[in-house]
Each structure stands twice: as structure tokens, then as C-alpha cells.
Coordinates of C-alpha atoms in Angstrom, one line a residue:
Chain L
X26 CA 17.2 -0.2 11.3
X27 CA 15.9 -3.6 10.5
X28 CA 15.6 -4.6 14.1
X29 CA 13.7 -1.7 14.9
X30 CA 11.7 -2.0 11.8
X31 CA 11.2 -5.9 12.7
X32 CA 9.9 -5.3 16.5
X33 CA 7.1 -2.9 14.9
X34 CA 6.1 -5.2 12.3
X35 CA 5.7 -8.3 15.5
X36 CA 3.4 -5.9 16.9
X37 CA 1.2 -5.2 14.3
X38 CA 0.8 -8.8 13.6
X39 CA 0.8 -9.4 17.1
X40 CA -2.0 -7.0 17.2
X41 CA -3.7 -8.4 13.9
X42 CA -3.8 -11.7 15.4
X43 CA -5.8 -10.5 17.9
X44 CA -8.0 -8.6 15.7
X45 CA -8.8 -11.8 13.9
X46 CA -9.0 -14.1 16.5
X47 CA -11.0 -12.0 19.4
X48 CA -13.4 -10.2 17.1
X49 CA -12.0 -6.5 18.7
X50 CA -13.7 -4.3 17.0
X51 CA -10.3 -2.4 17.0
X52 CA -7.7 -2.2 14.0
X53 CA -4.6 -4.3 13.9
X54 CA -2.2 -1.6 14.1
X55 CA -4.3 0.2 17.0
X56 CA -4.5 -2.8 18.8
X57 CA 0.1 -2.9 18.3
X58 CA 0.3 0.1 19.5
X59 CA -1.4 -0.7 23.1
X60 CA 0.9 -4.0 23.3
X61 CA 4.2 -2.3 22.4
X62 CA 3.0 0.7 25.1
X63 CA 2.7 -2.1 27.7
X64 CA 5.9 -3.7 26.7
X65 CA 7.8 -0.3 26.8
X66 CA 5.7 0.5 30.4
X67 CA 6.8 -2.9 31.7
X68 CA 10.6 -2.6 30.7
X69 CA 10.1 -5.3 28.7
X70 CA 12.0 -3.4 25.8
X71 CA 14.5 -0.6 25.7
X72 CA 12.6 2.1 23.4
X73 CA 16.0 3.1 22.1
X74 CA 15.8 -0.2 20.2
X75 CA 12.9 1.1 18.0
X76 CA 13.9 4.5 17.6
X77 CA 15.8 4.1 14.2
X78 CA 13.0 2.6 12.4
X79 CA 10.7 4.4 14.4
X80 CA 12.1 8.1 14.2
X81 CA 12.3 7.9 10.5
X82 CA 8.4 6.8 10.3
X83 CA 7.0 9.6 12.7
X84 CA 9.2 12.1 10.7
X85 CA 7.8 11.0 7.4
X86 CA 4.1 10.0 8.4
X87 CA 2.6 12.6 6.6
X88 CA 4.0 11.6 3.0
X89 CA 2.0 8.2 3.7
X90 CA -1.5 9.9 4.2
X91 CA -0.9 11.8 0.2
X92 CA -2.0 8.4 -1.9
X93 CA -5.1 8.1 0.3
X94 CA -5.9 12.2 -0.4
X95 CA -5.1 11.3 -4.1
X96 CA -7.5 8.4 -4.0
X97 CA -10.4 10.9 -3.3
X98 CA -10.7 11.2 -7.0
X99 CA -12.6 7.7 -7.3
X100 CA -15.3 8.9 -5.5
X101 CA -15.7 12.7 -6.8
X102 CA -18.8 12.4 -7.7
X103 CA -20.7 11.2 -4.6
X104 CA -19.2 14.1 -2.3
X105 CA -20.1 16.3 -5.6
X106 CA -23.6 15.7 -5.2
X107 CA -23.9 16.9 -1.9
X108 CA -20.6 19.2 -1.6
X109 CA -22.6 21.2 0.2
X110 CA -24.1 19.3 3.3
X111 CA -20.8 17.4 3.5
X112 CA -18.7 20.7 3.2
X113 CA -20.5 22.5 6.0
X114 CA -21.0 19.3 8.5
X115 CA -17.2 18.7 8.2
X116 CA -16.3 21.9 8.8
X117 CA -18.3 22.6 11.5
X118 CA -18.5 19.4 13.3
X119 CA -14.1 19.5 13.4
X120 CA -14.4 23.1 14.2
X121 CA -16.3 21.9 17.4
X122 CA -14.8 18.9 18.3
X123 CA -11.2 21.1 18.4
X124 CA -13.3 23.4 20.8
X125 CA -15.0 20.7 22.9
X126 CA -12.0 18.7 23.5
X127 CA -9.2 21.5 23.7
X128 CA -11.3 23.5 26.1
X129 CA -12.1 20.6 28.6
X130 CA -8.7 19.1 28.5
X131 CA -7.2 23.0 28.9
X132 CA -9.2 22.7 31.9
X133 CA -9.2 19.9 33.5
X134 CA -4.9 19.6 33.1
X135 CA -5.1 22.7 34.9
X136 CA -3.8 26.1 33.5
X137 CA -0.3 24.5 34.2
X138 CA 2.2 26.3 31.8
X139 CA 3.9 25.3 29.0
X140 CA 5.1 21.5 29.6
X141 CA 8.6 20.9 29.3
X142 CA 9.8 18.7 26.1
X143 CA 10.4 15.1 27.3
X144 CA 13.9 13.9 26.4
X145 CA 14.9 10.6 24.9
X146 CA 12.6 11.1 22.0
X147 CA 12.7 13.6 19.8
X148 CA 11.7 14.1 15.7
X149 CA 14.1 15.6 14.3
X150 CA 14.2 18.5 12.1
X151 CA 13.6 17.6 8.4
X152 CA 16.9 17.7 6.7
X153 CA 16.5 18.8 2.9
Chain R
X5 CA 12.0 6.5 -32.5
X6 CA 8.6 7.5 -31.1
X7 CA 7.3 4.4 -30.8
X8 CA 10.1 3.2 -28.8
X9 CA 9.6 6.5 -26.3
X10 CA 6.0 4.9 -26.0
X11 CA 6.9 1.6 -25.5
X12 CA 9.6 2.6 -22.6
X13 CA 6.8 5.1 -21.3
X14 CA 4.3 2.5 -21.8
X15 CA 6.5 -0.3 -19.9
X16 CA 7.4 2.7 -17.1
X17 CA 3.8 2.9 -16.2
X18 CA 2.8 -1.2 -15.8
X19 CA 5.8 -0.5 -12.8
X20 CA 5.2 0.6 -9.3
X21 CA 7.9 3.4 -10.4
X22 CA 6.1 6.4 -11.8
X23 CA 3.2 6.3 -8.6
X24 CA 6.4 6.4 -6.3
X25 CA 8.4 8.7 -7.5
X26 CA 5.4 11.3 -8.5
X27 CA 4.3 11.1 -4.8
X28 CA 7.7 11.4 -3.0
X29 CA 8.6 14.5 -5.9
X30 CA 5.5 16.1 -4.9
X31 CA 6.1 15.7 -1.0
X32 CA 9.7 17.1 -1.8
X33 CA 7.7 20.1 -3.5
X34 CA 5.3 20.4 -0.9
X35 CA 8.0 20.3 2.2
X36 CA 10.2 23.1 -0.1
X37 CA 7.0 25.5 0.2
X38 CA 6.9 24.7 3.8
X39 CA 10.0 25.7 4.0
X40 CA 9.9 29.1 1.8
X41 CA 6.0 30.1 2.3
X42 CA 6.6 29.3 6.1
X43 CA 3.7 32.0 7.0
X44 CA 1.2 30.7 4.7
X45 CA -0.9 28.5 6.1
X46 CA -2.1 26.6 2.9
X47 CA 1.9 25.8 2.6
X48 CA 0.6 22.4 3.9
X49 CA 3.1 19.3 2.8
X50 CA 0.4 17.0 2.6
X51 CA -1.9 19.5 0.8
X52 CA 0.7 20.7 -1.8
X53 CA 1.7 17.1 -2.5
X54 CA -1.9 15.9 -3.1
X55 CA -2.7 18.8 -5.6
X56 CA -0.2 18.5 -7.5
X57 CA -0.4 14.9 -8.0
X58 CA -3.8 15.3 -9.0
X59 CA -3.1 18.0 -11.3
X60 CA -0.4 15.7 -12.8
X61 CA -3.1 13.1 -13.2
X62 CA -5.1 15.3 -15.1
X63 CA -2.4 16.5 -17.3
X64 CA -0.6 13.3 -18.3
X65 CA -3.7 11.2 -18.1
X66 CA -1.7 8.9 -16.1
X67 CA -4.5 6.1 -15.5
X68 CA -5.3 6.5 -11.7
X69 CA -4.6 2.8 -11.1
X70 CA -1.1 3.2 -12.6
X71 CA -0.7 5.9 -10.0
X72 CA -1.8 3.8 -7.4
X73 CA 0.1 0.7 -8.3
X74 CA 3.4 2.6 -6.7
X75 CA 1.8 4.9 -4.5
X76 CA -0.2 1.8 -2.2
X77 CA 2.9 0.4 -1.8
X78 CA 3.3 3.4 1.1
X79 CA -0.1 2.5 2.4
X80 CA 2.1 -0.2 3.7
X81 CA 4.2 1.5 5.9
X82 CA 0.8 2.9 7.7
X83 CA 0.7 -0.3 10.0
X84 CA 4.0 0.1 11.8
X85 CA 4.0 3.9 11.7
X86 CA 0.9 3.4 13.5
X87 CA 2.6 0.8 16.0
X88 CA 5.7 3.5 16.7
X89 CA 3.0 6.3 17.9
X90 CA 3.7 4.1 21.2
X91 CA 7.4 5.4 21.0
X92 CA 6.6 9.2 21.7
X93 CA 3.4 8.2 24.1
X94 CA 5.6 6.5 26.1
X95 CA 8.5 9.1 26.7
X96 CA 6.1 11.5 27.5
X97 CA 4.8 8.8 30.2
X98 CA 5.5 11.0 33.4
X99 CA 2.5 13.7 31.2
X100 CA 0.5 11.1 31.6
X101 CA 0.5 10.1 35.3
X102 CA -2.2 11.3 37.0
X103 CA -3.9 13.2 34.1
X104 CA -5.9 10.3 33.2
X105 CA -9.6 11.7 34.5
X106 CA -9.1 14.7 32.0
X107 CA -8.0 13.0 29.3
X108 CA -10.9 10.9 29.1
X109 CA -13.5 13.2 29.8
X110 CA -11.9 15.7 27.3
X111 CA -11.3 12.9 24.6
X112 CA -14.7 11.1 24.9
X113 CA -16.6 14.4 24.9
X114 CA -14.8 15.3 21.9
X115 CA -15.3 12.1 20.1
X116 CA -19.2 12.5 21.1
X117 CA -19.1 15.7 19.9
X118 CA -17.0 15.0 16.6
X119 CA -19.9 12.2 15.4
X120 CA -23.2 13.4 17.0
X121 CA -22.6 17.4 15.2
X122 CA -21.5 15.6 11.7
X123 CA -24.5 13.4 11.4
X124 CA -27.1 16.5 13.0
X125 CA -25.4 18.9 10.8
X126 CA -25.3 17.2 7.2
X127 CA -28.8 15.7 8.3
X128 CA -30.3 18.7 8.8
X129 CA -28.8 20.2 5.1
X130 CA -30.4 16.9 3.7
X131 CA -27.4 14.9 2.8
X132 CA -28.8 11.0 2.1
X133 CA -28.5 8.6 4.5
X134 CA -25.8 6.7 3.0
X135 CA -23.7 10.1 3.7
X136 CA -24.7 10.1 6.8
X137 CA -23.6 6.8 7.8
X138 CA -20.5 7.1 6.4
X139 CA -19.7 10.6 7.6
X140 CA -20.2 9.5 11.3
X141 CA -16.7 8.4 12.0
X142 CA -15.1 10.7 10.2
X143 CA -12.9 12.1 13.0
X144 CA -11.4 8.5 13.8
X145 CA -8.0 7.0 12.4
X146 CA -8.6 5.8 8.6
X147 CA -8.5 1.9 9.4
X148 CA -11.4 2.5 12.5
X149 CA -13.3 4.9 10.4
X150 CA -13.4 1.8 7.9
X151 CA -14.6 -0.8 9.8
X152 CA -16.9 1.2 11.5
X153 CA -18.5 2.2 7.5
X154 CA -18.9 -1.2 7.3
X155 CA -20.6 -2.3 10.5
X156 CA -22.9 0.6 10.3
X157 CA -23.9 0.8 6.9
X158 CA -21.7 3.3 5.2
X159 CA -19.6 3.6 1.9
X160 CA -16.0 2.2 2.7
X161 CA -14.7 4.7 -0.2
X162 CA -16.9 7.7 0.6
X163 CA -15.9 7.7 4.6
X164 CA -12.1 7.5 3.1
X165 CA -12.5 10.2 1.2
X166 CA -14.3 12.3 4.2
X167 CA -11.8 11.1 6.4
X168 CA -9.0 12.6 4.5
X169 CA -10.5 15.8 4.2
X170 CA -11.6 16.0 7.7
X171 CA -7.8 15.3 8.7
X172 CA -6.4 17.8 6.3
X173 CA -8.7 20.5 7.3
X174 CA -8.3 20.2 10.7
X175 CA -4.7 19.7 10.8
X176 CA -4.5 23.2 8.7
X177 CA -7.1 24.7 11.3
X178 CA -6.3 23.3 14.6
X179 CA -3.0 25.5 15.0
X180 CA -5.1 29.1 14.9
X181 CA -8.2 27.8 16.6
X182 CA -6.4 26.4 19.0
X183 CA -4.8 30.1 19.9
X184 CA -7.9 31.8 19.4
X185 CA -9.3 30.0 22.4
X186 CA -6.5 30.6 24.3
X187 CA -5.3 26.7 24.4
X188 CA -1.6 26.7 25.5
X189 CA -0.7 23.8 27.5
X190 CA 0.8 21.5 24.7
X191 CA -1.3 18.5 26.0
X192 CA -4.4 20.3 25.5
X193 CA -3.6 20.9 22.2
X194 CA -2.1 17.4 21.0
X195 CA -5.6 15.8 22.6
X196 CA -7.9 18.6 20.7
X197 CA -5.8 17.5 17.5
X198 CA -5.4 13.7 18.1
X199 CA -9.5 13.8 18.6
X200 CA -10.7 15.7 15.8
X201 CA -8.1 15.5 13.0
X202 CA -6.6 11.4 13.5
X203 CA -3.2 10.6 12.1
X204 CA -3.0 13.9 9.8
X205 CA -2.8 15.9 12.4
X206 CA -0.9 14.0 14.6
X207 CA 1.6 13.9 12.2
X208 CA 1.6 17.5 11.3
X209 CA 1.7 18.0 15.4
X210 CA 4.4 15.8 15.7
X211 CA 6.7 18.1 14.4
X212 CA 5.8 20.9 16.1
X213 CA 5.7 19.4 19.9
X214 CA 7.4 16.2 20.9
X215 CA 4.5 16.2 23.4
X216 CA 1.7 17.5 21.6
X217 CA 2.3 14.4 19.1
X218 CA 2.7 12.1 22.0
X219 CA -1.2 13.5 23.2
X220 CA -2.2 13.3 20.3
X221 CA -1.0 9.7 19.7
X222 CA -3.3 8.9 22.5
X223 CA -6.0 10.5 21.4
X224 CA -6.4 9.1 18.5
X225 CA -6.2 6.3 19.9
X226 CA -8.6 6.3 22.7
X227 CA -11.2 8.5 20.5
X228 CA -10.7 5.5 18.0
X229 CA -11.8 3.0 20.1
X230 CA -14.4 4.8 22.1
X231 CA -16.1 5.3 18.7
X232 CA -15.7 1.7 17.5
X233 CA -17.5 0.7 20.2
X234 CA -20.2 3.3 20.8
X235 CA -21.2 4.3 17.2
X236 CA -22.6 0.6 16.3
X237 CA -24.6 0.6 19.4
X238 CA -25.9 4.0 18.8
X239 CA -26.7 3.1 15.0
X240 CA -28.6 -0.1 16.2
X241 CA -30.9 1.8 18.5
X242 CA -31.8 4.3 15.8

């Protein structure tokens, strides 16, 4: 668990670093995520070493997204003002991109059915 | 007696404790009407969790920044979940090979698409400009969607806000618009969601597809970075 938990924090510094240094217009994080891809492509590193750190973090990503949705609050009254704009063009402008991109990747991949799960990786079911 | 229960509550709420546990109680909430409203679709974790925190807020008048002072300490955990999207993207490597032409067009037309209709849209209903700069990048990962706020002119707080809603939405609406169009090949459907709804929906994806969240790990990605680089160019020449 720490291990795992340790090789994904390296790579977001690693990936930090670069941010700083470079001037990527690219966040840290985004930037470790590309390395540790590489380093898992290049059999650099079994991915079986970050799966306990890393299985418990995909399963529970969407618990770390609620403080930011809380933190809308601060800034009620600026979306207030123009709810209405702001409502539509969101609405809209996902309902499109959903569209756009699901369409021409449908295809382009070719009708090819239903993809077969890849093993070796899998979330598991949240346990209550 | 009193005084002491104010003290200790008092005391409680200088702590990272109360923000903590309210948010994780609240996700516990939210994944128990997952679990027992599984039809409804507003049975989201995420969206249960974050409106009954709120309406604990209200009620308690809990000072926000006491909330956050436990709650940012998950914002932590953001980086290296972030990293570990690379876990899934790479099992799912042999999806990958040879499918790179269509992921790119579909991604990048998407991320045009996500940006360009956004800014036209709220424009033309006559939102200010500081909305519209900070509404741009609302279909990118949170820490892009910052950064690019800030190169372009927007409001760092107000894209956050946007951001979040634009993720929640679409990770409630991608699922049955996805079916209405007929979009059945898992990949197709884990780049649609990576593109347009960023880490919320990739998380919520996650769970349903193995290889829809490792598509949309990659979308996100790649429709991240497209728009870092495009949007400040395209908000210089206007």
C-alpha cells in the first residue's frame, strides 16, 4: 500500500518538476500520468506494484470531487447573476460535445461489438 | 454544562475533523441511495453527497472554511488519483493499438466542440465577458481548466464552480444520451465521457466499464492538453 502509494506520488512530483521547470502548459498530475504510462509501456514497472494504492483511489475518486462541488457556494452569486446564460451554454454545449465525440469515435472504431473487459485490472465492486 | 458542550463543539470545529467526517458521512449516504434508488438517475453519489453537505451548512451554520479545513485535505489525494488513471489506460493497451487516428479526431473534435458551443452559446444569451472566459474550458480536468482561467483571463473560482457542474451534469447525462444515439462500443462511450464530463465522469464510468474508464482516462487527458494549448492561442487572436 505505501509502495504503491509512494511510486504515484514520484510521478506526480516527477511530473510537477517538469511543470515548473519546462513551462508545459500541462498540470503536474497530467504531465505523471504520461510518465508512469511510458514506464508501464516500457516494462519499466510491473503495474501490479501500484494496484493497491491505485485500486483503492480509482474506486473512491468520486468522493474527492464532493469538497470542490461544496466549494461552489463561495461563488453563488456570480453564476446567480447570469444562471441563465450559464445554465443553457452548459447544458447544451456538454450535450453536444457527448454527441460530437461519441458519434465520431462510434465511427471511426468501427461498429465493432461490445469490447471484451481487459483483465489484470479491474475496480472492484464497492463493498458497504 | 452548556458552555462546556460549546467549548468541545467550538474546539471540534478549529479541527480538520468535522469537514472529514461530514463529507465521507455524506458519500456513505449518497452510495446507500445508489445502492437502494438504483433506477433513479439523480441517485448520483457525488450529487447526493454535495447536497446534503450543503444543506448541513445551512442548517448548523458550520462556517464554510471550517468545512473546508477537513474536507481540502482530500483535494490532496486528487494528484496521485490523477497519476493511477495510467493504471487502467494501460491494461486496456491492446484497445488502444491501432485506434489512435479515431481517437484523436473524435477527442479533438469534441474538445473544439465542447469550448467553441460554450462561449457562442452564453455569448449570444449575453453572459459578460468575464463568464465567458472562464466558461471556455469548462469541459477540461479541474487543474487544466485552472490554468487555462488564468492565462486567458477568467475567474479561477467561477471556472471551478462551472467545471463541477459541467462534470456532474454530464456524468448524470452521458449514460442515456449515449443510448439514445445508439453508442455501444465501450470505447466510444468512455471517449464521449472522458471529453465532455473530465474526472467526474470518468470516475462515475469507471465503475461501470473497466474500459470505458480506461478511454476515458485518455480522453481527458488528451482533450486536456489539446485545450491547454489551443484556447490561449485562440483567445490571443480574438
Amino acid at each position: 500500500m505505501i509502495r504503491s502509494f509512494l511510486f504515484l506520488l514520484a510521478f506526480q512530483g516527477a511530473g510537477e518538476v517538469l511543470h515548473a521547470a519546462m513551462h508545459i502548459p500541462i498540470p503536474g498530475p497530467l504531465i505523471g500520468m504520461a510518465l508512469l504510462f511510458s514506464t508501464l509501456c516500457l516494462g519499466l514497472l510491473e503495474a501490479d506494484l501500484l494496484q493497491p494504492a491505485a485500486g483503492g483511489l480509482l474506486r473512491h475518486m468520486p468522493v474527492l470531487f464532493v469538497p470542490l462541488g461544496v466549494g461552489i457556494v463561495s461563488h453563488a452569486r456570480l453564476l446567480l447573476d447570469c444562471w441563465l446564460p450559464v445554465s443553457v451554454a452548459l447544458l447544451c454545449s456538454t450535450l453536444a460535445t457527448l454527441a460530437v465525440t461519441g458519434l465520431i469515435a462510434g465511427r471511426a472504431l468501427g461498429r465493432a461489438t461490445e469490447a471484451p473487459e481487459a483483465p489484470g485490472f479491474a475496480v472492484p465492486a464497492e463493498q458497504s | 454544562m452548556t458552555e462546556s458542550a460549546h467549548e468541545i463543539a467550538g474546539l471540534l470545529a478549529s479541527g480538520p475533523l468535522p469537514g472529514l467526517l461530514l463529507t465521507l458521512a455524506a458519500y456513505e449516504l449518497g452510495l446507500w441511495a445508489k445502492q437502494h434508488l438504483r433506477s433513479h438517475p439523480l441517485a448520483d453519489p457525488v450529487l447526493v453527497a454535495t447536497a446534503s453537505i450543503l444543506a448541513v451548512l445551512a442548517l448548523t451554520n458550520l462556517p464554510w472554511e471550517a468545512y473546508m479545513r477537513g474536507a481540502g485535505l482530500l483535494e490532496v489525494f486528487l494528484g496521485p488519483a490523477t497519476v493511477a488513471l495510467a493504471v487502467p489506460l494501460h491494461a486496456n493497451l491492446r484497445h488502444l493499438k491501432g485506434a489512435a487516428p479515431a481517437i484523436l479526431t473524435s477527442v479533438c473534435a469534441g474538445a473544439a466542440t465542447a469550448a467553441a458551443s460554450a462561449v457562442a452559446l452564453a455569448w449570444a444569451l449575453g453572459a459578460p465577458e468575464v463568464v465567458l472566459r472562464s466558461i471556455a474550458p469548462k469541459s477540461t480536468t479541474m487543474p487544466i481548466a485552472l490554468g487555462i482561467a488564468g492565462e486567458i483571463g477568467g475567474e479561477a473560482s467561477l471556472t471551478a464552480g462551472l467545471v463541477f457542474v459541467t462534470g456532474l451534469v454530464g456524468s448524470l447525462l452521458s449514460g442515456p444520451v449515449l443510448n439514445l444515439l445508439g453508442v455501444t462500443d465501450w470505447r466510444a462511450r468512455g471517449l464521449a465521457t472522458g471529453t465532455a464530463t473530465h474526472g467526474i465522469g470518468t470516475a462515475r464510468i469507471l465503475g461501470e466499464s473497466t474500459l470505458g474508464g480506461a478511454f476515458s482516462a485518455l480522453a481527458l487527458a488528451l482533450s486536456g492538453w489539446a485545450t491547454a494549448v489551443a484556447l490561449p492561442l485562440v483567445a490571443r487572436l480574438l
